[in-house]
Amino acid sequence: MAESKSDILQGTLDLMVLKTLDAMGPLHGYGIARRIEQISEETLLVNQGTIYLCLVRLVQKGWIRAEWGTSENNRKAKFYSISKSGRKQLIAETENWERVAGVIGRLLQLGTRR
Amino acid sequence: MLARLKRMVARLRAWFHASELDSDLDEELNSHLAMLTEDHIRAGMSPEQAQRAARLELGGLTQISEEHRAVRGVPFFDTLLQDLRYSFRTLRRDAGFTTFAILVVGLGIGASATVFSVVDALLIRPLPFSEPGRLVWIANDGQEGDLSGQTVTVGSHIDLRDQAHSFSDIAAYFAFYGDGDKKMTGAGEPERLTGVPVSQNLFPLLGIQPQLGRIFTAGECQGDLPVVILSGGFWRTRLASDPHIVGRTLTLNDRAVTVIGVMPSSFDFSSVFAPGSRIDLFVPLPLTAEVDREGNTLSMIGRLKPDVTLRQAQAEASLLSEPIRIRHNRGDLRFKLSPLEEHVRGRLRPALFVLACAVAVVMLIVCANLSNLQLARTASRRREMAIRIALGAGRGRLIRQLLTESVVLSCAAAVLGLLLAIVGTRVLAHLDALSLPLRESVHVDLGALAFTLLIAVLTGLIFGLLPAFQAPSAAIHDSLKDSNRGSSDGKHHAWVRSTLVVSEIAFACVLLVGAGLLIRSFLRVLDVNLGFRPEKAAAMRVDPSPRYNTRALRNAYFDEVLRLAKSVPGIEAAGLTDVLPLGHNRSWTAGAKDQVYSVAHPPPDEFVRIVSDGYLKSMGIALVAGRDLTPSDDASGKPVMLINETLAHILWPGRSAIGRTMQVDVDREVVGVVGDVRHLALEQGSGCEMYLPIRQTDDYALVDLVVRTSLPPAALAPAVRSALRHIDPNLPGNEFRTLQQLVDKSVSPRRFVVLLLGGFAAFALVLAALGIYGVVAYAVNQRTHEIGIRMALGASAQDLQARIVLQTLALAAVGMLVGVAASWLLTRALTGLLFGVTATDPVAFLGMLVILTSVAAVAGYLPARRASRIDPMMALRAN
């Protein structure tokens, strides 16, 4: 288990999954993994299976819903979609993220001025 | 917050549906793989290449589903289940160890749970009344054990009740009710019942409702009206819970009385106010001038108003006592308040505290013992541990597994312990010979169950902790090397085990000294000169029936009773008394006629006994000077009396008391001086006593016939009863008591504590012996090789034995040193329970040392003998 990496990035991964589902509508696990890989340029997921650990956690928290359906090429797949409380969480997390990012950014700039 | 809660529920649910969710995930991962492969093929890979790449990108399927399970479920439960399964398997394989451990821990837990139930019922659980915390016991500040000194008159009671503002109400009961005062006839065998006269407001004050019928009305408590309330116990056992009993009549003392109510069984008057006796009935207590003339007779219970403290109430009562005393012209009146709780339970606290501590020490010894055994086991399980470590088990996981095993063991033992506790408490609750307040309410309840569970888990953790933390490190040292001998590897180990044994011995020391001190006190109490000889004497109630309504008729009746009793073969002496030793006591104030008394120099209080001629002889009370009473000391004779040595010494120090006059009810001449009798308790001196002839007074509530026999007293009961049937065909048969029974009952609480503590000490001794034996035997086992070399080099068997026994004794000596120091400090807590010995009694300490040393010597000798029989050739060849 790449404990340290997933630990640090767990919150980030949650946020990315929520954002992805919010932006793109219902998606299956593979689709989400692909999307995140594309955006993060493969730095986030050690392997794609990790996404399912994140997904089950979010389902259990009630932020996303899972439903069996058929994929575009007629394959049985589980589709995930964001729930109402998930949206709320996304907004809160986003704000939080931006605030932290702003603080960190300013802090780092302080460092370079020396 | 909500999300976290949701997740917890979801995880629990997921844990229960694990297999379903596993296949769900499988399917999901498969479709993921398929889609990934398709994409790769579309990007130009060959099918084989695509499949391989997809598998790599997705990651190990087993690993993902394992992690998935951990994230979505409750991994704690999974591990626990695994550990439990594993524990059961190992414990079953090691049946000998398991049985022994369950037995030892079970006994310990059984003892703990029993003592807990006793302490809970006797000390902790609130008294069975409404708001018991506001109830106070209001006594007169007299001598302990003297009922007259602790009770008040009707007048004083009424004045306090009406004048004090601290109480919402004050109720009373007549403290001089006699056991078996009410003779019930007309319903099968005549039977003596005990009834307490209670004031009208007693039941409302305690907050007790009758389960059938009603309580007394104010009118019924004005005079001596023929109504009665039954106790729940009497109604259930004697009247078969007859639901139509209210309104029916019973014949009590030849008088028809109407049953108006039945109290609930949960209200056990005697277990709170008169432990060791049985109360069958409640009758109205008329607060009249007539009862007032009987003097101090009432025990009072008050209920404090909600905003009043005990201290305020005491202050008010103290302020009121002097005017009330003067108004009623009493010599003695000082109201003394104490919480009812304290009055009922205060006395028990030290003894129960000691028992609770003792049982805790026993549990510690049990833990030390089990720890030691587990250590020995883990030592022999090193290979198993090493294999598990090699297969990837973490240290934490191993520790957890070993702890689970210990807890499983102690929980299994708790089942045994609980059974023991249920049996133990039931026996105790039905032990009528034991006079402890609230004893009947001792049982294993939910609290005791919770306590048992708690102590089981705790015990398991405590005795499992040390071995659990030892095990994995030991395993890592040796890893998989096939060496099991090593005289060096166990150094640390041996040290830990020796420390455990030393602490076991020290704990056992403390218990043995405590038990020794109590046993010595008990023997001293039994050895006390009672002033009478209880062996071969028995008593029987022979109250004259109401139809002997003049003193002359009663005297004729007494003559006849004594004549008939003496005519029974085997009876050596017979006499009458109104009060037997170790029961109720009443006192009067009376002085010598030739002395002047004042407030500063008051006349003494004397315990009063109304007796007949022959009483001294039948009781075995010594006549020191003068003469015994005779049948002619009757109404027509000169008023006479006997006094005891203490009183004679106080009134006429250094001079003869014979022929002097005392002012009692009338002026009486002292005709004899008798030896002191321990009438209050075996542990208590007798105080001043006087004996008045029964034929010269009417001031007695009941009459007991005391006979001295040359045969076993119990064998005589039918003969005496049938002899007396001539004068009273309705003589009840349930009142024949040997005096030894009275003595036994009086020492029963002490005997109870001694027995329990003695039992604990014996158990501790056995455990300590086993602990010593275990450690020495293990050491011998480990050193077989070394012993073989020594023998090969010419050491004799005696040498070896002596060496091992000496080592054992050295171990024991360290333990005893610590134990003696601890006992020295701790036995001070026993001081209140001791009689005739000091807390540092050398006999108890020496006795303990002798016992422990010999036990240690034996425990060391057995393995030593085995060691000396080792064949050096075999021992050396073995490796």
mmCIF file of C-alpha atoms in Angstrom, chain B residues 62-187:
data_model
loop_
_atom_site.group_PDB
_atom_site.id
_atom_site.type_symbol
_atom_site.label_atom_id
_atom_site.label_comp_id
_atom_site.label_asym_id
_atom_site.label_seq_id
_atom_site.Cartn_x
_atom_site.Cartn_y
_atom_site.Cartn_z
ATOM 1 C CA THR B 62 -6.736 -9.679 -4.519
ATOM 2 C CA GLN B 63 -5.057 -6.708 -3.006
ATOM 3 C CA ILE B 64 -7.751 -4.333 -4.203
ATOM 4 C CA SER B 65 -10.576 -6.472 -2.910
ATOM 5 C CA GLU B 66 -8.784 -6.889 0.436
ATOM 6 C CA GLU B 67 -8.307 -3.164 0.784
ATOM 7 C CA HIS B 68 -11.840 -2.620 -0.397
ATOM 8 C CA ARG B 69 -13.068 -4.883 2.364
ATOM 9 C CA ALA B 70 -10.981 -3.003 4.919
ATOM 10 C CA VAL B 71 -12.247 0.395 3.746
ATOM 11 C CA ARG B 72 -15.908 -0.476 3.478
ATOM 12 C CA GLY B 73 -16.252 -2.952 6.393
ATOM 13 C CA VAL B 74 -15.064 -3.246 9.990
ATOM 14 C CA PRO B 75 -11.598 -4.805 9.841
ATOM 15 C CA PHE B 76 -11.535 -4.878 13.653
ATOM 16 C CA PHE B 77 -14.307 -7.461 13.640
ATOM 17 C CA ASP B 78 -12.600 -9.535 11.000
ATOM 18 C CA THR B 79 -9.444 -9.745 13.053
ATOM 19 C CA LEU B 80 -11.378 -10.413 16.200
ATOM 20 C CA LEU B 81 -13.271 -13.293 14.620
ATOM 21 C CA GLN B 82 -10.048 -14.737 13.303
ATOM 22 C CA ASP B 83 -8.399 -14.411 16.693
ATOM 23 C CA LEU B 84 -11.366 -15.959 18.452
ATOM 24 C CA ARG B 85 -11.397 -18.927 16.113
ATOM 25 C CA TYR B 86 -7.690 -19.357 16.551
ATOM 26 C CA SER B 87 -7.933 -19.041 20.343
ATOM 27 C CA PHE B 88 -10.599 -21.693 20.585
ATOM 28 C CA ARG B 89 -8.487 -24.008 18.525
ATOM 29 C CA THR B 90 -5.315 -23.556 20.600
ATOM 30 C CA LEU B 91 -7.180 -23.736 23.880
ATOM 31 C CA ARG B 92 -8.890 -26.929 22.875
ATOM 32 C CA ARG B 93 -5.556 -28.413 21.885
ATOM 33 C CA ASP B 94 -4.141 -27.492 25.302
ATOM 34 C CA ALA B 95 -7.020 -28.973 27.290
ATOM 35 C CA GLY B 96 -5.078 -29.501 30.515
ATOM 36 C CA PHE B 97 -3.958 -25.908 30.734
ATOM 37 C CA THR B 98 -7.393 -24.657 29.723
ATOM 38 C CA THR B 99 -9.189 -26.678 32.389
ATOM 39 C CA PHE B 100 -6.799 -25.585 35.086
ATOM 40 C CA ALA B 101 -6.977 -21.939 34.060
ATOM 41 C CA ILE B 102 -10.772 -21.939 33.882
ATOM 42 C CA LEU B 103 -10.943 -23.567 37.305
ATOM 43 C CA VAL B 104 -8.578 -21.109 38.954
ATOM 44 C CA VAL B 105 -9.950 -17.987 37.310
ATOM 45 C CA GLY B 106 -13.506 -19.285 37.733
ATOM 46 C CA LEU B 107 -13.024 -19.703 41.474
ATOM 47 C CA GLY B 108 -11.545 -16.226 41.676
ATOM 48 C CA ILE B 109 -14.319 -14.641 39.659
ATOM 49 C CA GLY B 110 -16.934 -16.594 41.597
ATOM 50 C CA ALA B 111 -15.545 -15.265 44.862
ATOM 51 C CA SER B 112 -15.382 -11.729 43.484
ATOM 52 C CA ALA B 113 -18.908 -11.795 42.123
ATOM 53 C CA THR B 114 -20.269 -13.211 45.381
ATOM 54 C CA VAL B 115 -18.508 -10.620 47.485
ATOM 55 C CA PHE B 116 -19.654 -7.943 45.058
ATOM 56 C CA SER B 117 -23.268 -9.095 45.400
ATOM 57 C CA VAL B 118 -22.978 -9.082 49.181
ATOM 58 C CA VAL B 119 -21.370 -5.658 49.285
ATOM 59 C CA ASP B 120 -23.923 -4.364 46.799
ATOM 60 C CA ALA B 121 -26.905 -5.633 48.787
ATOM 61 C CA LEU B 122 -25.566 -4.795 52.216
ATOM 62 C CA LEU B 123 -23.812 -1.511 51.559
ATOM 63 C CA ILE B 124 -24.508 0.018 48.178
ATOM 64 C CA ARG B 125 -28.075 -0.603 47.111
ATOM 65 C CA PRO B 126 -30.387 2.020 48.620
ATOM 66 C CA LEU B 127 -32.568 0.842 51.490
ATOM 67 C CA PRO B 128 -35.917 -0.428 50.177
ATOM 68 C CA PHE B 129 -37.799 2.725 51.152
ATOM 69 C CA SER B 130 -38.799 5.808 49.234
ATOM 70 C CA GLU B 131 -36.056 8.467 49.332
ATOM 71 C CA PRO B 132 -34.070 6.528 51.928
ATOM 72 C CA GLY B 133 -31.442 9.263 52.043
ATOM 73 C CA ARG B 134 -33.771 11.523 54.027
ATOM 74 C CA LEU B 135 -34.574 8.936 56.684
ATOM 75 C CA VAL B 136 -32.859 9.341 60.031
ATOM 76 C CA TRP B 137 -32.605 7.091 63.019
ATOM 77 C CA ILE B 138 -33.406 9.003 66.192
ATOM 78 C CA ALA B 139 -31.996 7.290 69.240
ATOM 79 C CA ASN B 140 -31.470 8.120 72.831
ATOM 80 C CA ASP B 141 -27.795 8.560 73.534
ATOM 81 C CA GLY B 142 -27.417 5.561 75.838
ATOM 82 C CA GLN B 143 -25.069 2.646 76.060
ATOM 83 C CA GLU B 144 -24.645 0.496 72.988
ATOM 84 C CA GLY B 145 -26.528 -2.778 73.266
ATOM 85 C CA ASP B 146 -28.801 -1.475 75.995
ATOM 86 C CA LEU B 147 -32.157 -1.031 74.328
ATOM 87 C CA SER B 148 -33.541 1.029 77.206
ATOM 88 C CA GLY B 149 -30.700 3.470 76.793
ATOM 89 C CA GLN B 150 -31.405 3.916 73.099
ATOM 90 C CA THR B 151 -35.152 4.261 73.184
ATOM 91 C CA VAL B 152 -37.458 7.001 74.408
ATOM 92 C CA THR B 153 -40.818 7.235 76.135
ATOM 93 C CA VAL B 154 -44.102 7.792 74.354
ATOM 94 C CA GLY B 155 -44.291 11.284 75.826
ATOM 95 C CA SER B 156 -40.841 12.251 74.565
ATOM 96 C CA HIS B 157 -41.656 10.817 71.159
ATOM 97 C CA ILE B 158 -44.895 12.786 70.847
ATOM 98 C CA ASP B 159 -43.237 16.011 72.012
ATOM 99 C CA LEU B 160 -40.362 15.684 69.564
ATOM 100 C CA ARG B 161 -42.724 14.760 66.736
ATOM 101 C CA ASP B 162 -44.947 17.766 67.386
ATOM 102 C CA GLN B 163 -42.301 20.347 68.222
ATOM 103 C CA ALA B 164 -39.441 19.670 65.816
ATOM 104 C CA HIS B 165 -39.667 21.529 62.519
ATOM 105 C CA SER B 166 -36.800 19.728 60.773
ATOM 106 C CA PHE B 167 -38.850 16.651 60.053
ATOM 107 C CA SER B 168 -41.777 16.123 57.777
ATOM 108 C CA ASP B 169 -42.783 13.359 60.186
ATOM 109 C CA ILE B 170 -41.423 11.110 62.926
ATOM 110 C CA ALA B 171 -42.694 7.560 63.391
ATOM 111 C CA ALA B 172 -41.944 4.942 66.015
ATOM 112 C CA TYR B 173 -42.104 1.278 66.720
ATOM 113 C CA PHE B 174 -42.158 -0.539 70.023
ATOM 114 C CA ALA B 175 -38.612 -1.845 70.421
ATOM 115 C CA PHE B 176 -39.425 -4.266 73.247
ATOM 116 C CA TYR B 177 -41.618 -6.569 71.226
ATOM 117 C CA GLY B 178 -40.639 -10.081 72.197
ATOM 118 C CA ASP B 179 -39.730 -12.750 69.689
ATOM 119 C CA GLY B 180 -42.733 -15.047 69.638
ATOM 120 C CA ASP B 181 -44.951 -12.702 71.637
ATOM 121 C CA LYS B 182 -48.061 -13.668 69.708
ATOM 122 C CA LYS B 183 -49.274 -17.185 70.115
ATOM 123 C CA MET B 184 -51.446 -18.210 67.205
ATOM 124 C CA THR B 185 -53.937 -20.997 67.835
ATOM 125 C CA GLY B 186 -56.893 -22.410 65.999
ATOM 126 C CA ALA B 187 -55.068 -22.935 62.711
#
